[in-house]
Amino acid sequence: MAIFTAVVLTAPLWLTPVGAGYPDLLQKFAIFGIFAIGFNILFGLTGYLSFGHAVFLGVGSYTAVWSFKLLTMNVLPAVIFATLLAGVFAVVIGYVSLRRSGIYFSILTLAFAQMSYNMAYSVLTPITNGETGLQLTMNDPRILDGPAGQGLPSTTLFGLDMSGYAGFYFCAVMLIIAFFISLRIFRSPFGLKLLAIKSNQTRMKYTGFNTRPYLLTAFVISGMYAGLAGSLMAITDPLAGAERMQWTASGEVVLMTILGGTGTLLGPLFGAGIIKYFENIFSAMNDGRLHEIFSFLPDWLENIVVAITGEFVGDGWHLTLGLLFMIVVIFLPGGVVEGIRRANGFLRRLVQSSGTNTATLAAEKE
């Protein structure tokens, strides 16, 4: 935890050389890291694949913005209400969806997500503001703060403006807390029961355990993580739209978890970081930037390299991400974490082999 905390809090320093040290991207790393950690508690430990977790992301965002509109611009009430309300929605959706397993469970969660998405655009327009999205206005009552004076207020933590690096560090603290809770769950008897359900739920039932309460608890915890992530999205940008509940957002967190390593502690964070880095850095590259990068090459070779590479960046960054995902799934089923473990094992064998050779040579000399 000490190493993890130090790495997260010093992220602006070691991510700046790769162009990812600015606050907006750092906030996305932290927010989607929380989202992926929560999803991994359900999918990684129980094996239940949800295609509707974006519902809780959207609920968290809407709740946080309503907290800003009705109560105060302080972020703490928004985080608390968003997490709790997402948990309530998770209880309802999980109670129904967990009556089925396998692909049927996945389809049910996807159906709930699409229903919520369409309702946000139609019958729930008075709450969600439809296509325009829910946002702050000058006429918001804000019972604790009072109406806005000159211009729209910004989110604060007891007077500290939550924009820029201050906003990132608030998200970073939430990420550290979320990771610690996940660590405790993974190493608890409750976590072992969830792993047993993933291994063989039928045998688990034969031993006398009713698995549904454990599954529902995991589903609710996972939904609350998503609600927390949604509230942080609203804190860094006080706007909530139905697009956050779309099926593509649910699919994105699935990719993050699988890419990083399902069922591992750090894997979802690696997956979230990789996808958000590609989305924000690779998508911003153009031919001019590529010419700068490959300017050391001869002109004729530089033009060829830029022409080929240009298909994989900018608007084509999804192609690069798709190829990376295929490579990981085919050659590293355990995700990036498995790749790190293999590399670590290879280095250890290399060091041991080198040490053995050195000892042999020393013995021969003697």
Short mmCIF file of N, CA and C in Angstrom, two decimals, residues 3 158 227 282 312 315 345:
data_model
loop_
_atom_site.label_atom_id
_atom_site.label_comp_id
_atom_site.label_asym_id
_atom_site.label_seq_id
_atom_site.Cartn_x
_atom_site.Cartn_y
_atom_site.Cartn_z
N ILE A 3 3.86 1.60 -1.32
CA ILE A 3 4.41 1.78 -2.67
C ILE A 3 3.31 2.27 -3.62
N PHE A 158 -14.31 22.17 0.96
CA PHE A 158 -14.16 23.13 2.06
C PHE A 158 -13.36 24.36 1.61
N GLY A 227 -20.58 4.02 -8.98
CA GLY A 227 -21.23 5.27 -8.57
C GLY A 227 -20.22 6.29 -8.08
N PHE A 282 -2.65 8.98 -28.23
CA PHE A 282 -2.55 8.48 -29.60
C PHE A 282 -3.59 9.16 -30.51
N PHE A 312 -2.47 4.30 -37.65
CA PHE A 312 -2.67 3.71 -36.32
C PHE A 312 -2.81 4.75 -35.22
N ASP A 315 -7.35 9.45 -35.78
CA ASP A 315 -8.66 8.80 -35.86
C ASP A 315 -8.55 7.28 -35.87
N GLY A 345 9.87 -13.55 -14.32
CA GLY A 345 10.40 -14.91 -14.23
C GLY A 345 11.58 -15.13 -15.15
#
